[in-house]
Amino acid sequence: MVNRSSSYRAAIALSALLPALASCSGSPSGNDFVAPPHDVEIVFDARQQGPNAFSPPSAVISLTSQNTVTWYNADFSLYGGAGGTTHHLKSDDGTTFDSGLLAPNGVFEATITAPGTYAYHCEIHPGMTGTVTVNP
């Protein structure tokens, strides 16, 4: 026989604890977290977003002001901690840049010195695609 009284008390205790767990600070999901400077963000749940996995999906830089592009992996666990999704960004030409494994909350910077449009994708999740246009 189930003791409904203890089950009910456990459910109430858990419901009181959930808001506190969701608002823990010091993790990417906390209210005080500030992402590092970046040009392109890998969005939450990116592997399900396809060509919308990057924000913006088409980044533009000008060599007169910068020659690096920085990606930030914001595809971390909604509940903080070490969870999240690792990605591997690689230019479609296979030579311009390769991030290697980019862990959640990680940053990757690529130096691009020639004007042009560079398509890229995630090696782990090939539906994730984006472009970087480098103006003179």
PDB file of C-alpha atoms in Angstrom:
ATOM      1  CA  MET A   1       0.000   0.000   0.000  1.00  0.00           C
ATOM      2  CA  VAL A   2       1.317   3.462  -0.931  1.00  0.00           C
ATOM      3  CA  ASN A   3       1.515   6.065   1.789  1.00  0.00           C
ATOM      4  CA  ARG A   4      -0.098   8.990  -0.004  1.00  0.00           C
ATOM      5  CA  SER A   5       0.837  11.400   2.750  1.00  0.00           C
ATOM      6  CA  SER A   6       4.614  10.874   2.344  1.00  0.00           C
ATOM      7  CA  SER A   7       4.361  10.932  -1.482  1.00  0.00           C
ATOM      8  CA  TYR A   8       2.474  14.206  -1.297  1.00  0.00           C
ATOM      9  CA  ARG A   9       5.073  15.742   1.074  1.00  0.00           C
ATOM     10  CA  ALA A  10       7.915  14.604  -1.221  1.00  0.00           C
ATOM     11  CA  ALA A  11       6.216  16.190  -4.249  1.00  0.00           C
ATOM     12  CA  ILE A  12       5.759  19.485  -2.397  1.00  0.00           C
ATOM     13  CA  ALA A  13       9.386  19.475  -1.239  1.00  0.00           C
ATOM     14  CA  LEU A  14      10.607  18.809  -4.790  1.00  0.00           C
ATOM     15  CA  SER A  15       8.423  21.556  -6.276  1.00  0.00           C
ATOM     16  CA  ALA A  16       9.854  24.016  -3.732  1.00  0.00           C
ATOM     17  CA  LEU A  17      13.422  22.994  -4.615  1.00  0.00           C
ATOM     18  CA  LEU A  18      13.151  23.238  -8.419  1.00  0.00           C
ATOM     19  CA  PRO A  19      13.113  27.070  -8.687  1.00  0.00           C
ATOM     20  CA  ALA A  20      16.212  27.261  -6.498  1.00  0.00           C
ATOM     21  CA  LEU A  21      18.052  24.737  -8.648  1.00  0.00           C
ATOM     22  CA  ALA A  22      17.106  26.531 -11.859  1.00  0.00           C
ATOM     23  CA  SER A  23      18.443  29.854 -10.604  1.00  0.00           C
ATOM     24  CA  CYS A  24      21.854  28.700  -9.358  1.00  0.00           C
ATOM     25  CA  SER A  25      24.445  31.346 -10.167  1.00  0.00           C
ATOM     26  CA  GLY A  26      27.938  30.715 -11.444  1.00  0.00           C
ATOM     27  CA  SER A  27      26.776  28.490 -14.277  1.00  0.00           C
ATOM     28  CA  PRO A  28      25.943  29.406 -17.877  1.00  0.00           C
ATOM     29  CA  SER A  29      22.236  29.183 -17.091  1.00  0.00           C
ATOM     30  CA  GLY A  30      22.544  31.542 -14.086  1.00  0.00           C
ATOM     31  CA  ASN A  31      21.348  35.129 -14.348  1.00  0.00           C
ATOM     32  CA  ASP A  32      24.820  36.568 -13.680  1.00  0.00           C
ATOM     33  CA  PHE A  33      26.572  34.785 -16.544  1.00  0.00           C
ATOM     34  CA  VAL A  34      28.065  36.969 -19.281  1.00  0.00           C
ATOM     35  CA  ALA A  35      29.246  35.312 -22.506  1.00  0.00           C
ATOM     36  CA  PRO A  36      32.752  36.184 -23.674  1.00  0.00           C
ATOM     37  CA  PRO A  37      33.089  38.526 -26.684  1.00  0.00           C
ATOM     38  CA  HIS A  38      32.310  36.671 -29.913  1.00  0.00           C
ATOM     39  CA  ASP A  39      31.198  37.178 -33.508  1.00  0.00           C
ATOM     40  CA  VAL A  40      29.152  33.984 -33.900  1.00  0.00           C
ATOM     41  CA  GLU A  41      27.274  32.031 -31.260  1.00  0.00           C
ATOM     42  CA  ILE A  42      26.431  28.345 -31.441  1.00  0.00           C
ATOM     43  CA  VAL A  43      22.865  28.440 -30.105  1.00  0.00           C
ATOM     44  CA  PHE A  44      21.271  26.190 -27.498  1.00  0.00           C
ATOM     45  CA  ASP A  45      20.180  22.816 -28.942  1.00  0.00           C
ATOM     46  CA  ALA A  46      22.135  23.649 -32.106  1.00  0.00           C
ATOM     47  CA  ARG A  47      22.240  20.110 -33.490  1.00  0.00           C
ATOM     48  CA  GLN A  48      18.456  20.310 -33.922  1.00  0.00           C
ATOM     49  CA  GLN A  49      18.573  23.783 -35.532  1.00  0.00           C
ATOM     50  CA  GLY A  50      20.333  22.922 -38.817  1.00  0.00           C
ATOM     51  CA  PRO A  51      21.247  26.114 -40.680  1.00  0.00           C
ATOM     52  CA  ASN A  52      19.866  28.147 -37.755  1.00  0.00           C
ATOM     53  CA  ALA A  53      22.446  26.685 -35.357  1.00  0.00           C
ATOM     54  CA  PHE A  54      24.636  29.775 -35.621  1.00  0.00           C
ATOM     55  CA  SER A  55      23.739  33.317 -34.689  1.00  0.00           C
ATOM     56  CA  PRO A  56      24.208  35.070 -36.999  1.00  0.00           C
ATOM     57  CA  PRO A  57      24.120  32.340 -39.657  1.00  0.00           C
ATOM     58  CA  SER A  58      26.110  34.579 -42.005  1.00  0.00           C
ATOM     59  CA  ALA A  59      28.759  36.629 -40.227  1.00  0.00           C
ATOM     60  CA  VAL A  60      30.510  39.522 -41.969  1.00  0.00           C
ATOM     61  CA  ILE A  61      33.851  41.046 -41.037  1.00  0.00           C
ATOM     62  CA  SER A  62      36.060  43.627 -42.690  1.00  0.00           C
ATOM     63  CA  LEU A  63      39.815  43.244 -42.894  1.00  0.00           C
ATOM     64  CA  THR A  64      40.145  46.988 -42.249  1.00  0.00           C
ATOM     65  CA  SER A  65      38.910  46.434 -38.683  1.00  0.00           C
ATOM     66  CA  GLN A  66      39.598  42.764 -37.877  1.00  0.00           C
ATOM     67  CA  ASN A  67      40.951  39.556 -39.368  1.00  0.00           C
ATOM     68  CA  THR A  68      39.702  37.110 -36.760  1.00  0.00           C
ATOM     69  CA  VAL A  69      36.308  35.495 -36.245  1.00  0.00           C
ATOM     70  CA  THR A  70      35.374  34.198 -32.812  1.00  0.00           C
ATOM     71  CA  TRP A  71      32.780  31.496 -32.159  1.00  0.00           C
ATOM     72  CA  TYR A  72      31.266  30.837 -28.743  1.00  0.00           C
ATOM     73  CA  ASN A  73      29.611  27.502 -27.931  1.00  0.00           C
ATOM     74  CA  ALA A  74      26.463  28.485 -26.022  1.00  0.00           C
ATOM     75  CA  ASP A  75      25.040  24.978 -26.488  1.00  0.00           C
ATOM     76  CA  PHE A  76      25.409  24.132 -22.806  1.00  0.00           C
ATOM     77  CA  SER A  77      23.036  22.360 -20.455  1.00  0.00           C
ATOM     78  CA  LEU A  78      19.930  24.293 -19.528  1.00  0.00           C
ATOM     79  CA  TYR A  79      20.572  23.217 -15.939  1.00  0.00           C
ATOM     80  CA  GLY A  80      24.219  24.317 -15.745  1.00  0.00           C
ATOM     81  CA  GLY A  81      27.067  22.059 -14.777  1.00  0.00           C
ATOM     82  CA  ALA A  82      29.256  20.228 -17.258  1.00  0.00           C
ATOM     83  CA  GLY A  83      26.435  19.184 -19.579  1.00  0.00           C
ATOM     84  CA  GLY A  84      26.019  20.430 -23.090  1.00  0.00           C
ATOM     85  CA  THR A  85      26.964  19.599 -26.650  1.00  0.00           C
ATOM     86  CA  THR A  86      30.451  19.562 -28.119  1.00  0.00           C
ATOM     87  CA  HIS A  87      30.829  20.771 -31.705  1.00  0.00           C
ATOM     88  CA  HIS A  88      33.625  20.697 -34.292  1.00  0.00           C
ATOM     89  CA  LEU A  89      33.620  23.633 -36.723  1.00  0.00           C
ATOM     90  CA  LYS A  90      35.425  23.226 -40.011  1.00  0.00           C
ATOM     91  CA  SER A  91      35.566  25.329 -43.162  1.00  0.00           C
ATOM     92  CA  ASP A  92      34.055  23.549 -46.168  1.00  0.00           C
ATOM     93  CA  ASP A  93      37.329  23.944 -48.067  1.00  0.00           C
ATOM     94  CA  GLY A  94      38.998  21.931 -45.303  1.00  0.00           C
ATOM     95  CA  THR A  95      41.944  24.312 -44.967  1.00  0.00           C
ATOM     96  CA  THR A  96      40.845  27.775 -43.795  1.00  0.00           C
ATOM     97  CA  PHE A  97      39.959  26.785 -40.221  1.00  0.00           C
ATOM     98  CA  ASP A  98      39.286  23.793 -38.008  1.00  0.00           C
ATOM     99  CA  SER A  99      38.214  24.245 -34.400  1.00  0.00           C
ATOM    100  CA  GLY A 100      38.833  20.710 -33.243  1.00  0.00           C
ATOM    101  CA  LEU A 101      36.416  19.700 -30.499  1.00  0.00           C
ATOM    102  CA  LEU A 102      34.737  22.797 -29.077  1.00  0.00           C
ATOM    103  CA  ALA A 103      33.256  22.044 -25.656  1.00  0.00           C
ATOM    104  CA  PRO A 104      30.180  23.785 -24.245  1.00  0.00           C
ATOM    105  CA  ASN A 105      31.030  27.319 -23.100  1.00  0.00           C
ATOM    106  CA  GLY A 106      34.217  27.130 -25.220  1.00  0.00           C
ATOM    107  CA  VAL A 107      35.595  29.755 -27.584  1.00  0.00           C
ATOM    108  CA  PHE A 108      37.286  29.236 -30.954  1.00  0.00           C
ATOM    109  CA  GLU A 109      39.068  31.984 -32.898  1.00  0.00           C
ATOM    110  CA  ALA A 110      40.096  31.735 -36.555  1.00  0.00           C
ATOM    111  CA  THR A 111      42.310  34.180 -38.404  1.00  0.00           C
ATOM    112  CA  ILE A 112      41.224  34.817 -41.992  1.00  0.00           C
ATOM    113  CA  THR A 113      43.429  37.115 -44.060  1.00  0.00           C
ATOM    114  CA  ALA A 114      41.928  36.896 -47.555  1.00  0.00           C
ATOM    115  CA  PRO A 115      38.630  38.430 -48.674  1.00  0.00           C
ATOM    116  CA  GLY A 116      35.922  35.979 -49.679  1.00  0.00           C
ATOM    117  CA  THR A 117      32.969  33.979 -48.413  1.00  0.00           C
ATOM    118  CA  TYR A 118      33.848  30.921 -46.365  1.00  0.00           C
ATOM    119  CA  ALA A 119      31.206  28.258 -45.820  1.00  0.00           C
ATOM    120  CA  TYR A 120      31.579  26.034 -42.776  1.00  0.00           C
ATOM    121  CA  HIS A 121      29.810  23.245 -40.931  1.00  0.00           C
ATOM    122  CA  CYS A 122      29.968  21.125 -37.803  1.00  0.00           C
ATOM    123  CA  GLU A 123      31.825  17.862 -38.437  1.00  0.00           C
ATOM    124  CA  ILE A 124      29.749  16.128 -35.746  1.00  0.00           C
ATOM    125  CA  HIS A 125      26.377  17.555 -36.820  1.00  0.00           C
ATOM    126  CA  PRO A 126      26.659  18.156 -40.618  1.00  0.00           C
ATOM    127  CA  GLY A 127      23.275  19.899 -40.836  1.00  0.00           C
ATOM    128  CA  MET A 128      24.756  22.822 -38.891  1.00  0.00           C
ATOM    129  CA  THR A 129      26.004  25.225 -41.549  1.00  0.00           C
ATOM    130  CA  GLY A 130      27.032  28.857 -41.739  1.00  0.00           C
ATOM    131  CA  THR A 131      29.161  31.349 -43.654  1.00  0.00           C
ATOM    132  CA  VAL A 132      31.706  34.017 -42.876  1.00  0.00           C
ATOM    133  CA  THR A 133      32.136  36.794 -45.415  1.00  0.00           C
ATOM    134  CA  VAL A 134      35.413  38.678 -45.232  1.00  0.00           C
ATOM    135  CA  ASN A 135      35.371  42.060 -46.914  1.00  0.00           C
ATOM    136  CA  PRO A 136      38.594  43.893 -47.875  1.00  0.00           C
TER     137      PRO A 136
END
